[in-house]
Amino acid sequence: MSFTVAIDGPAASGKGTIGRAVAERFGFAHLDTGLLYRAVGKRVIEGADPVGAARSLGAEDLEAGGLRTAEVAQAASKVAAIPEVRAALLDFQRAFARRAGGAVLDGRDIGTVICPDADVKLYVIASDEVRARRRLKERLARGEDVGLEEVLADLRARDQRDSARATAPLKPAEDAVLLDTTHLGIDEAVARAIGVIEAALGERGGRTVRE
Ligand code: DC
């Protein structure tokens, strides 16, 4: 039996951390769909054509190092506005969502476009300031020489591009549960997401996803 959890939200809202944690808690598979766009963005920085890169994406591209850099994030956001790039990545994401045993996908358009029938939809947000501080901490930990203003400007540019594009823009699905992590620690945010998923599993009459 499949069970799909769709988690969307802007950059550094906490959706990836929540996605990984709930996948582990319920034994579901997890796909960070941002990695697909980052892998295409990285290939484009290296000189590839975006649509060709998206159509020929392989496991080795997702396992490549260097996908977490700010430069690749901006390139990912740019290629993500190209409809043919999104179309090339659609079937893989939908097949992943339907896998037996349950799946969690996090991204920007999971609840709206990839899995409009997902069993649970979460839309994770946090204030710009809090998101920038989280991302700054990660980047400083990687040894980057960067300040809060630059990180904030990066996030805002990406959110603006991701929200304004014509195809599959960043926005909450009408039936998404909003989770604001501005004042929540990781444990509390994860606990709330688990509560929403448990309620949805309960509505399935107590059957487990593995049946
Ligand atoms: O989640 P992330 O920061 O790794 O995503 C990188 C970029 O990829 C993001 O700025 C927009 C794009 N993206 C998208 O358009 N749709 C998704 N489902 C996931 C990511």
PDB file of C-alpha atoms and ligand atoms in Angstrom:
ATOM      1  CA  MET A   1       0.000   0.000   0.000  1.00  0.00           C
ATOM      2  CA  SER A   2       1.293   3.473  -0.785  1.00  0.00           C
ATOM      3  CA  PHE A   3       1.054   6.478   1.514  1.00  0.00           C
ATOM      4  CA  THR A   4       2.391   9.815   0.348  1.00  0.00           C
ATOM      5  CA  VAL A   5       3.498  12.731   2.482  1.00  0.00           C
ATOM      6  CA  ALA A   6       4.044  15.974   0.521  1.00  0.00           C
ATOM      7  CA  ILE A   7       6.115  18.674   2.216  1.00  0.00           C
ATOM      8  CA  ASP A   8       6.558  22.041   0.548  1.00  0.00           C
ATOM      9  CA  GLY A   9       7.894  25.411   1.588  1.00  0.00           C
ATOM     10  CA  PRO A  10      10.516  28.062   0.892  1.00  0.00           C
ATOM     11  CA  ALA A  11      14.274  27.606   1.231  1.00  0.00           C
ATOM     12  CA  ALA A  12      15.556  26.799   4.746  1.00  0.00           C
ATOM     13  CA  SER A  13      12.045  26.596   6.219  1.00  0.00           C
ATOM     14  CA  GLY A  14      12.885  23.244   7.827  1.00  0.00           C
ATOM     15  CA  LYS A  15      11.044  21.027   5.330  1.00  0.00           C
ATOM     16  CA  GLY A  16      14.090  18.876   4.563  1.00  0.00           C
ATOM     17  CA  THR A  17      14.848  18.214   8.221  1.00  0.00           C
ATOM     18  CA  ILE A  18      11.195  17.428   8.910  1.00  0.00           C
ATOM     19  CA  GLY A  19      10.984  15.238   5.805  1.00  0.00           C
ATOM     20  CA  ARG A  20      13.991  13.145   6.799  1.00  0.00           C
ATOM     21  CA  ALA A  21      12.815  12.784  10.398  1.00  0.00           C
ATOM     22  CA  VAL A  22       9.256  11.704   9.597  1.00  0.00           C
ATOM     23  CA  ALA A  23      10.484   9.299   6.924  1.00  0.00           C
ATOM     24  CA  GLU A  24      12.682   7.646   9.527  1.00  0.00           C
ATOM     25  CA  ARG A  25       9.924   7.634  12.155  1.00  0.00           C
ATOM     26  CA  PHE A  26       7.414   5.854   9.878  1.00  0.00           C
ATOM     27  CA  GLY A  27       9.882   3.810   7.809  1.00  0.00           C
ATOM     28  CA  PHE A  28       8.961   5.673   4.611  1.00  0.00           C
ATOM     29  CA  ALA A  29      11.336   6.398   1.737  1.00  0.00           C
ATOM     30  CA  HIS A  30      12.420  10.049   1.438  1.00  0.00           C
ATOM     31  CA  LEU A  31      13.124  12.125  -1.653  1.00  0.00           C
ATOM     32  CA  ASP A  32      14.574  15.624  -1.412  1.00  0.00           C
ATOM     33  CA  THR A  33      13.308  16.838  -4.802  1.00  0.00           C
ATOM     34  CA  GLY A  34      15.448  19.987  -4.574  1.00  0.00           C
ATOM     35  CA  LEU A  35      18.415  17.706  -5.243  1.00  0.00           C
ATOM     36  CA  LEU A  36      17.043  16.910  -8.721  1.00  0.00           C
ATOM     37  CA  TYR A  37      16.988  20.606  -9.628  1.00  0.00           C
ATOM     38  CA  ARG A  38      20.348  21.174  -7.950  1.00  0.00           C
ATOM     39  CA  ALA A  39      21.863  18.332 -10.009  1.00  0.00           C
ATOM     40  CA  VAL A  40      20.512  19.900 -13.207  1.00  0.00           C
ATOM     41  CA  GLY A  41      21.758  23.344 -12.082  1.00  0.00           C
ATOM     42  CA  LYS A  42      25.227  21.949 -11.440  1.00  0.00           C
ATOM     43  CA  ARG A  43      25.380  20.338 -14.885  1.00  0.00           C
ATOM     44  CA  VAL A  44      24.339  23.679 -16.419  1.00  0.00           C
ATOM     45  CA  ILE A  45      27.127  25.517 -14.542  1.00  0.00           C
ATOM     46  CA  GLU A  46      29.463  22.916 -16.082  1.00  0.00           C
ATOM     47  CA  GLY A  47      28.187  23.855 -19.551  1.00  0.00           C
ATOM     48  CA  ALA A  48      25.276  21.485 -20.215  1.00  0.00           C
ATOM     49  CA  ASP A  49      21.931  22.379 -21.747  1.00  0.00           C
ATOM     50  CA  PRO A  50      19.264  22.459 -18.969  1.00  0.00           C
ATOM     51  CA  VAL A  51      16.609  20.368 -20.727  1.00  0.00           C
ATOM     52  CA  GLY A  52      19.177  17.826 -21.952  1.00  0.00           C
ATOM     53  CA  ALA A  53      20.633  17.604 -18.446  1.00  0.00           C
ATOM     54  CA  ALA A  54      17.190  17.038 -16.900  1.00  0.00           C
ATOM     55  CA  ARG A  55      16.317  14.342 -19.454  1.00  0.00           C
ATOM     56  CA  SER A  56      19.551  12.458 -18.884  1.00  0.00           C
ATOM     57  CA  LEU A  57      19.791  12.820 -15.104  1.00  0.00           C
ATOM     58  CA  GLY A  58      21.098   9.686 -13.411  1.00  0.00           C
ATOM     59  CA  ALA A  59      21.730   8.430  -9.885  1.00  0.00           C
ATOM     60  CA  GLU A  60      25.390   9.447 -10.182  1.00  0.00           C
ATOM     61  CA  ASP A  61      24.335  13.108 -10.637  1.00  0.00           C
ATOM     62  CA  LEU A  62      22.382  13.008  -7.366  1.00  0.00           C
ATOM     63  CA  GLU A  63      25.301  11.466  -5.536  1.00  0.00           C
ATOM     64  CA  ALA A  64      27.779  14.029  -6.876  1.00  0.00           C
ATOM     65  CA  GLY A  65      29.384  16.314  -4.312  1.00  0.00           C
ATOM     66  CA  GLY A  66      28.967  20.085  -4.403  1.00  0.00           C
ATOM     67  CA  LEU A  67      25.173  20.146  -4.726  1.00  0.00           C
ATOM     68  CA  ARG A  68      24.700  22.160  -1.526  1.00  0.00           C
ATOM     69  CA  THR A  69      26.557  25.317  -2.538  1.00  0.00           C
ATOM     70  CA  ALA A  70      24.814  28.705  -2.824  1.00  0.00           C
ATOM     71  CA  GLU A  71      25.880  28.954  -6.487  1.00  0.00           C
ATOM     72  CA  VAL A  72      24.226  25.628  -7.315  1.00  0.00           C
ATOM     73  CA  ALA A  73      21.095  26.646  -5.340  1.00  0.00           C
ATOM     74  CA  GLN A  74      20.653  29.749  -7.511  1.00  0.00           C
ATOM     75  CA  ALA A  75      21.293  27.751 -10.688  1.00  0.00           C
ATOM     76  CA  ALA A  76      18.716  25.182  -9.497  1.00  0.00           C
ATOM     77  CA  SER A  77      16.123  27.895  -8.960  1.00  0.00           C
ATOM     78  CA  LYS A  78      16.773  29.216 -12.496  1.00  0.00           C
ATOM     79  CA  VAL A  79      16.519  25.863 -14.284  1.00  0.00           C
ATOM     80  CA  ALA A  80      13.425  25.061 -12.190  1.00  0.00           C
ATOM     81  CA  ALA A  81      11.543  27.845 -14.005  1.00  0.00           C
ATOM     82  CA  ILE A  82      11.919  26.010 -17.353  1.00  0.00           C
ATOM     83  CA  PRO A  83       8.729  23.974 -18.015  1.00  0.00           C
ATOM     84  CA  GLU A  84      10.576  21.270 -20.024  1.00  0.00           C
ATOM     85  CA  VAL A  85      13.004  20.725 -17.150  1.00  0.00           C
ATOM     86  CA  ARG A  86      10.105  20.232 -14.722  1.00  0.00           C
ATOM     87  CA  ALA A  87       8.333  17.920 -17.187  1.00  0.00           C
ATOM     88  CA  ALA A  88      11.449  15.759 -17.527  1.00  0.00           C
ATOM     89  CA  LEU A  89      11.574  15.218 -13.740  1.00  0.00           C
ATOM     90  CA  LEU A  90       7.870  14.547 -13.213  1.00  0.00           C
ATOM     91  CA  ASP A  91       7.555  10.797 -13.834  1.00  0.00           C
ATOM     92  CA  PHE A  92      10.464   9.911 -11.543  1.00  0.00           C
ATOM     93  CA  GLN A  93       8.945  11.903  -8.672  1.00  0.00           C
ATOM     94  CA  ARG A  94       5.448  10.462  -9.172  1.00  0.00           C
ATOM     95  CA  ALA A  95       6.768   6.891  -9.310  1.00  0.00           C
ATOM     96  CA  PHE A  96       8.745   7.524  -6.121  1.00  0.00           C
ATOM     97  CA  ALA A  97       5.604   8.880  -4.406  1.00  0.00           C
ATOM     98  CA  ARG A  98       3.627   5.735  -5.249  1.00  0.00           C
ATOM     99  CA  ARG A  99       6.185   3.219  -3.990  1.00  0.00           C
ATOM    100  CA  ALA A 100       4.848   0.578  -1.637  1.00  0.00           C
ATOM    101  CA  GLY A 101       5.623   1.170   2.012  1.00  0.00           C
ATOM    102  CA  GLY A 102       5.139   4.941   2.000  1.00  0.00           C
ATOM    103  CA  ALA A 103       7.065   7.943   0.706  1.00  0.00           C
ATOM    104  CA  VAL A 104       7.900  11.461   1.826  1.00  0.00           C
ATOM    105  CA  LEU A 105       8.792  14.037  -0.826  1.00  0.00           C
ATOM    106  CA  ASP A 106       9.868  17.552  -0.014  1.00  0.00           C
ATOM    107  CA  GLY A 107      10.102  20.458  -2.450  1.00  0.00           C
ATOM    108  CA  ARG A 108       8.057  23.363  -3.811  1.00  0.00           C
ATOM    109  CA  ASP A 109       5.257  21.815  -5.893  1.00  0.00           C
ATOM    110  CA  ILE A 110       4.737  18.384  -4.350  1.00  0.00           C
ATOM    111  CA  GLY A 111       1.278  19.038  -2.910  1.00  0.00           C
ATOM    112  CA  THR A 112       0.124  21.156  -5.852  1.00  0.00           C
ATOM    113  CA  VAL A 113       1.505  19.415  -8.971  1.00  0.00           C
ATOM    114  CA  ILE A 114       3.487  16.232  -8.312  1.00  0.00           C
ATOM    115  CA  CYS A 115       1.126  14.603  -5.794  1.00  0.00           C
ATOM    116  CA  PRO A 116      -2.170  16.507  -5.687  1.00  0.00           C
ATOM    117  CA  ASP A 117      -3.738  13.414  -4.062  1.00  0.00           C
ATOM    118  CA  ALA A 118      -1.099  13.031  -1.326  1.00  0.00           C
ATOM    119  CA  ASP A 119      -2.396  11.568   1.939  1.00  0.00           C
ATOM    120  CA  VAL A 120      -0.751  14.338   3.959  1.00  0.00           C
ATOM    121  CA  LYS A 121       0.310  17.788   2.760  1.00  0.00           C
ATOM    122  CA  LEU A 122       2.408  20.069   4.902  1.00  0.00           C
ATOM    123  CA  TYR A 123       3.454  23.595   4.016  1.00  0.00           C
ATOM    124  CA  VAL A 124       6.402  24.633   6.155  1.00  0.00           C
ATOM    125  CA  ILE A 125       7.285  28.290   6.658  1.00  0.00           C
ATOM    126  CA  ALA A 126       9.472  30.431   8.932  1.00  0.00           C
ATOM    127  CA  SER A 127      10.326  34.129   9.001  1.00  0.00           C
ATOM    128  CA  ASP A 128      12.981  35.336   6.543  1.00  0.00           C
ATOM    129  CA  GLU A 129      15.273  36.260   9.436  1.00  0.00           C
ATOM    130  CA  VAL A 130      15.065  32.829  11.082  1.00  0.00           C
ATOM    131  CA  ARG A 131      15.568  31.013   7.780  1.00  0.00           C
ATOM    132  CA  ALA A 132      18.589  33.174   6.971  1.00  0.00           C
ATOM    133  CA  ARG A 133      20.118  32.485  10.398  1.00  0.00           C
ATOM    134  CA  ARG A 134      19.691  28.722   9.931  1.00  0.00           C
ATOM    135  CA  ARG A 135      21.276  28.806   6.480  1.00  0.00           C
ATOM    136  CA  LEU A 136      24.085  31.073   7.706  1.00  0.00           C
ATOM    137  CA  LYS A 137      24.939  28.551  10.419  1.00  0.00           C
ATOM    138  CA  GLU A 138      25.173  25.751   7.843  1.00  0.00           C
ATOM    139  CA  ARG A 139      27.331  27.809   5.508  1.00  0.00           C
ATOM    140  CA  LEU A 140      29.682  28.959   8.265  1.00  0.00           C
ATOM    141  CA  ALA A 141      29.987  25.336   9.417  1.00  0.00           C
ATOM    142  CA  ARG A 142      31.113  24.458   5.874  1.00  0.00           C
ATOM    143  CA  GLY A 143      33.867  27.033   6.265  1.00  0.00           C
ATOM    144  CA  GLU A 144      32.348  29.667   3.969  1.00  0.00           C
ATOM    145  CA  ASP A 145      33.156  33.329   4.475  1.00  0.00           C
ATOM    146  CA  VAL A 146      29.636  34.768   4.366  1.00  0.00           C
ATOM    147  CA  GLY A 147      27.415  37.152   6.366  1.00  0.00           C
ATOM    148  CA  LEU A 148      23.746  37.297   7.298  1.00  0.00           C
ATOM    149  CA  GLU A 149      22.847  40.010   4.765  1.00  0.00           C
ATOM    150  CA  GLU A 150      24.228  37.992   1.849  1.00  0.00           C
ATOM    151  CA  VAL A 151      22.446  34.818   2.969  1.00  0.00           C
ATOM    152  CA  LEU A 152      19.185  36.721   3.408  1.00  0.00           C
ATOM    153  CA  ALA A 153      19.485  38.285  -0.059  1.00  0.00           C
ATOM    154  CA  ASP A 154      20.207  34.832  -1.581  1.00  0.00           C
ATOM    155  CA  LEU A 155      17.142  33.288   0.055  1.00  0.00           C
ATOM    156  CA  ARG A 156      14.865  36.158  -0.936  1.00  0.00           C
ATOM    157  CA  ALA A 157      16.045  36.102  -4.559  1.00  0.00           C
ATOM    158  CA  ARG A 158      15.393  32.373  -4.747  1.00  0.00           C
ATOM    159  CA  ASP A 159      11.969  32.551  -3.027  1.00  0.00           C
ATOM    160  CA  GLN A 160      10.933  35.385  -5.331  1.00  0.00           C
ATOM    161  CA  ARG A 161      11.955  33.431  -8.442  1.00  0.00           C
ATOM    162  CA  ASP A 162      10.394  30.188  -7.176  1.00  0.00           C
ATOM    163  CA  SER A 163       7.100  31.914  -6.282  1.00  0.00           C
ATOM    164  CA  ALA A 164       6.789  34.081  -9.390  1.00  0.00           C
ATOM    165  CA  ARG A 165       7.430  31.453 -12.087  1.00  0.00           C
ATOM    166  CA  ALA A 166       4.482  30.487 -14.303  1.00  0.00           C
ATOM    167  CA  THR A 167       4.945  26.708 -14.028  1.00  0.00           C
ATOM    168  CA  ALA A 168       4.429  25.012 -10.653  1.00  0.00           C
ATOM    169  CA  PRO A 169       5.234  28.050  -8.493  1.00  0.00           C
ATOM    170  CA  LEU A 170       5.961  27.755  -4.796  1.00  0.00           C
ATOM    171  CA  LYS A 171       2.611  28.022  -3.001  1.00  0.00           C
ATOM    172  CA  PRO A 172       0.613  26.017  -0.488  1.00  0.00           C
ATOM    173  CA  ALA A 173      -1.936  23.494  -1.761  1.00  0.00           C
ATOM    174  CA  GLU A 174      -5.445  24.457  -0.670  1.00  0.00           C
ATOM    175  CA  ASP A 175      -5.631  21.427   1.604  1.00  0.00           C
ATOM    176  CA  ALA A 176      -2.121  21.731   3.080  1.00  0.00           C
ATOM    177  CA  VAL A 177      -1.578  21.972   6.827  1.00  0.00           C
ATOM    178  CA  LEU A 178       0.516  25.061   7.583  1.00  0.00           C
ATOM    179  CA  LEU A 179       3.482  24.503   9.898  1.00  0.00           C
ATOM    180  CA  ASP A 180       5.250  27.696  11.005  1.00  0.00           C
ATOM    181  CA  THR A 181       8.648  26.763  12.442  1.00  0.00           C
ATOM    182  CA  THR A 182       9.741  30.346  13.279  1.00  0.00           C
ATOM    183  CA  HIS A 183       9.478  29.723  17.011  1.00  0.00           C
ATOM    184  CA  LEU A 184       9.788  25.929  17.011  1.00  0.00           C
ATOM    185  CA  GLY A 185      12.847  23.820  17.702  1.00  0.00           C
ATOM    186  CA  ILE A 186      13.487  20.830  15.424  1.00  0.00           C
ATOM    187  CA  ASP A 187      11.980  18.329  17.867  1.00  0.00           C
ATOM    188  CA  GLU A 188       8.760  20.296  18.266  1.00  0.00           C
ATOM    189  CA  ALA A 189       8.390  20.873  14.517  1.00  0.00           C
ATOM    190  CA  VAL A 190       8.936  17.167  13.829  1.00  0.00           C
ATOM    191  CA  ALA A 191       6.493  16.201  16.609  1.00  0.00           C
ATOM    192  CA  ARG A 192       3.777  18.338  15.025  1.00  0.00           C
ATOM    193  CA  ALA A 193       4.373  16.819  11.598  1.00  0.00           C
ATOM    194  CA  ILE A 194       4.228  13.332  13.128  1.00  0.00           C
ATOM    195  CA  GLY A 195       0.906  14.246  14.762  1.00  0.00           C
ATOM    196  CA  VAL A 196      -0.603  15.242  11.404  1.00  0.00           C
ATOM    197  CA  ILE A 197       0.626  12.021   9.756  1.00  0.00           C
ATOM    198  CA  GLU A 198      -0.601   9.819  12.597  1.00  0.00           C
ATOM    199  CA  ALA A 199      -4.047  11.394  12.326  1.00  0.00           C
ATOM    200  CA  ALA A 200      -4.149  10.656   8.584  1.00  0.00           C
ATOM    201  CA  LEU A 201      -2.952   7.068   9.121  1.00  0.00           C
ATOM    202  CA  GLY A 202      -5.671   6.675  11.783  1.00  0.00           C
ATOM    203  CA  GLU A 203      -8.281   7.677   9.215  1.00  0.00           C
ATOM    204  CA  ARG A 204      -7.204   4.669   7.191  1.00  0.00           C
ATOM    205  CA  GLY A 205      -8.822   2.487   9.824  1.00  0.00           C
ATOM    206  CA  GLY A 206      -5.691   1.387  11.619  1.00  0.00           C
ATOM    207  CA  ARG A 207      -4.235  -0.510   8.652  1.00  0.00           C
ATOM    208  CA  THR A 208      -0.473  -0.181   8.460  1.00  0.00           C
ATOM    209  CA  VAL A 209       1.204   1.121   5.348  1.00  0.00           C
ATOM    210  CA  ARG A 210       3.112  -2.155   5.016  1.00  0.00           C
ATOM    211  CA  GLU A 211      -0.116  -4.181   4.483  1.00  0.00           C
TER     212      GLU A 211
HETATM  213  O1   DC B   1      14.905  22.636  -1.738  1.00  0.00           O
HETATM  214  P1   DC B   1      16.189  23.221  -2.366  1.00  0.00           P
HETATM  215  O2   DC B   1      16.577  24.510  -1.731  1.00  0.00           O
HETATM  216  O3   DC B   1      17.296  22.231  -2.411  1.00  0.00           O
HETATM  217  O4   DC B   1      15.782  23.532  -3.906  1.00  0.00           O
HETATM  218  C1   DC B   1      16.659  24.155  -4.821  1.00  0.00           C
HETATM  219  C2   DC B   1      15.839  24.852  -5.906  1.00  0.00           C
HETATM  220  O5   DC B   1      15.166  23.871  -6.702  1.00  0.00           O
HETATM  221  C3   DC B   1      14.741  25.776  -5.414  1.00  0.00           C
HETATM  222  O6   DC B   1      15.182  27.110  -5.240  1.00  0.00           O
HETATM  223  C4   DC B   1      13.684  25.673  -6.473  1.00  0.00           C
HETATM  224  C5   DC B   1      13.883  24.315  -7.089  1.00  0.00           C
HETATM  225  N1   DC B   1      12.872  23.325  -6.703  1.00  0.00           N
HETATM  226  C6   DC B   1      11.669  23.347  -7.376  1.00  0.00           C
HETATM  227  O7   DC B   1      11.438  24.216  -8.202  1.00  0.00           O
HETATM  228  N2   DC B   1      10.732  22.390  -7.124  1.00  0.00           N
HETATM  229  C7   DC B   1      10.944  21.450  -6.191  1.00  0.00           C
HETATM  230  N3   DC B   1       9.999  20.509  -5.984  1.00  0.00           N
HETATM  231  C8   DC B   1      12.155  21.433  -5.455  1.00  0.00           C
HETATM  232  C9   DC B   1      13.104  22.403  -5.721  1.00  0.00           C
END
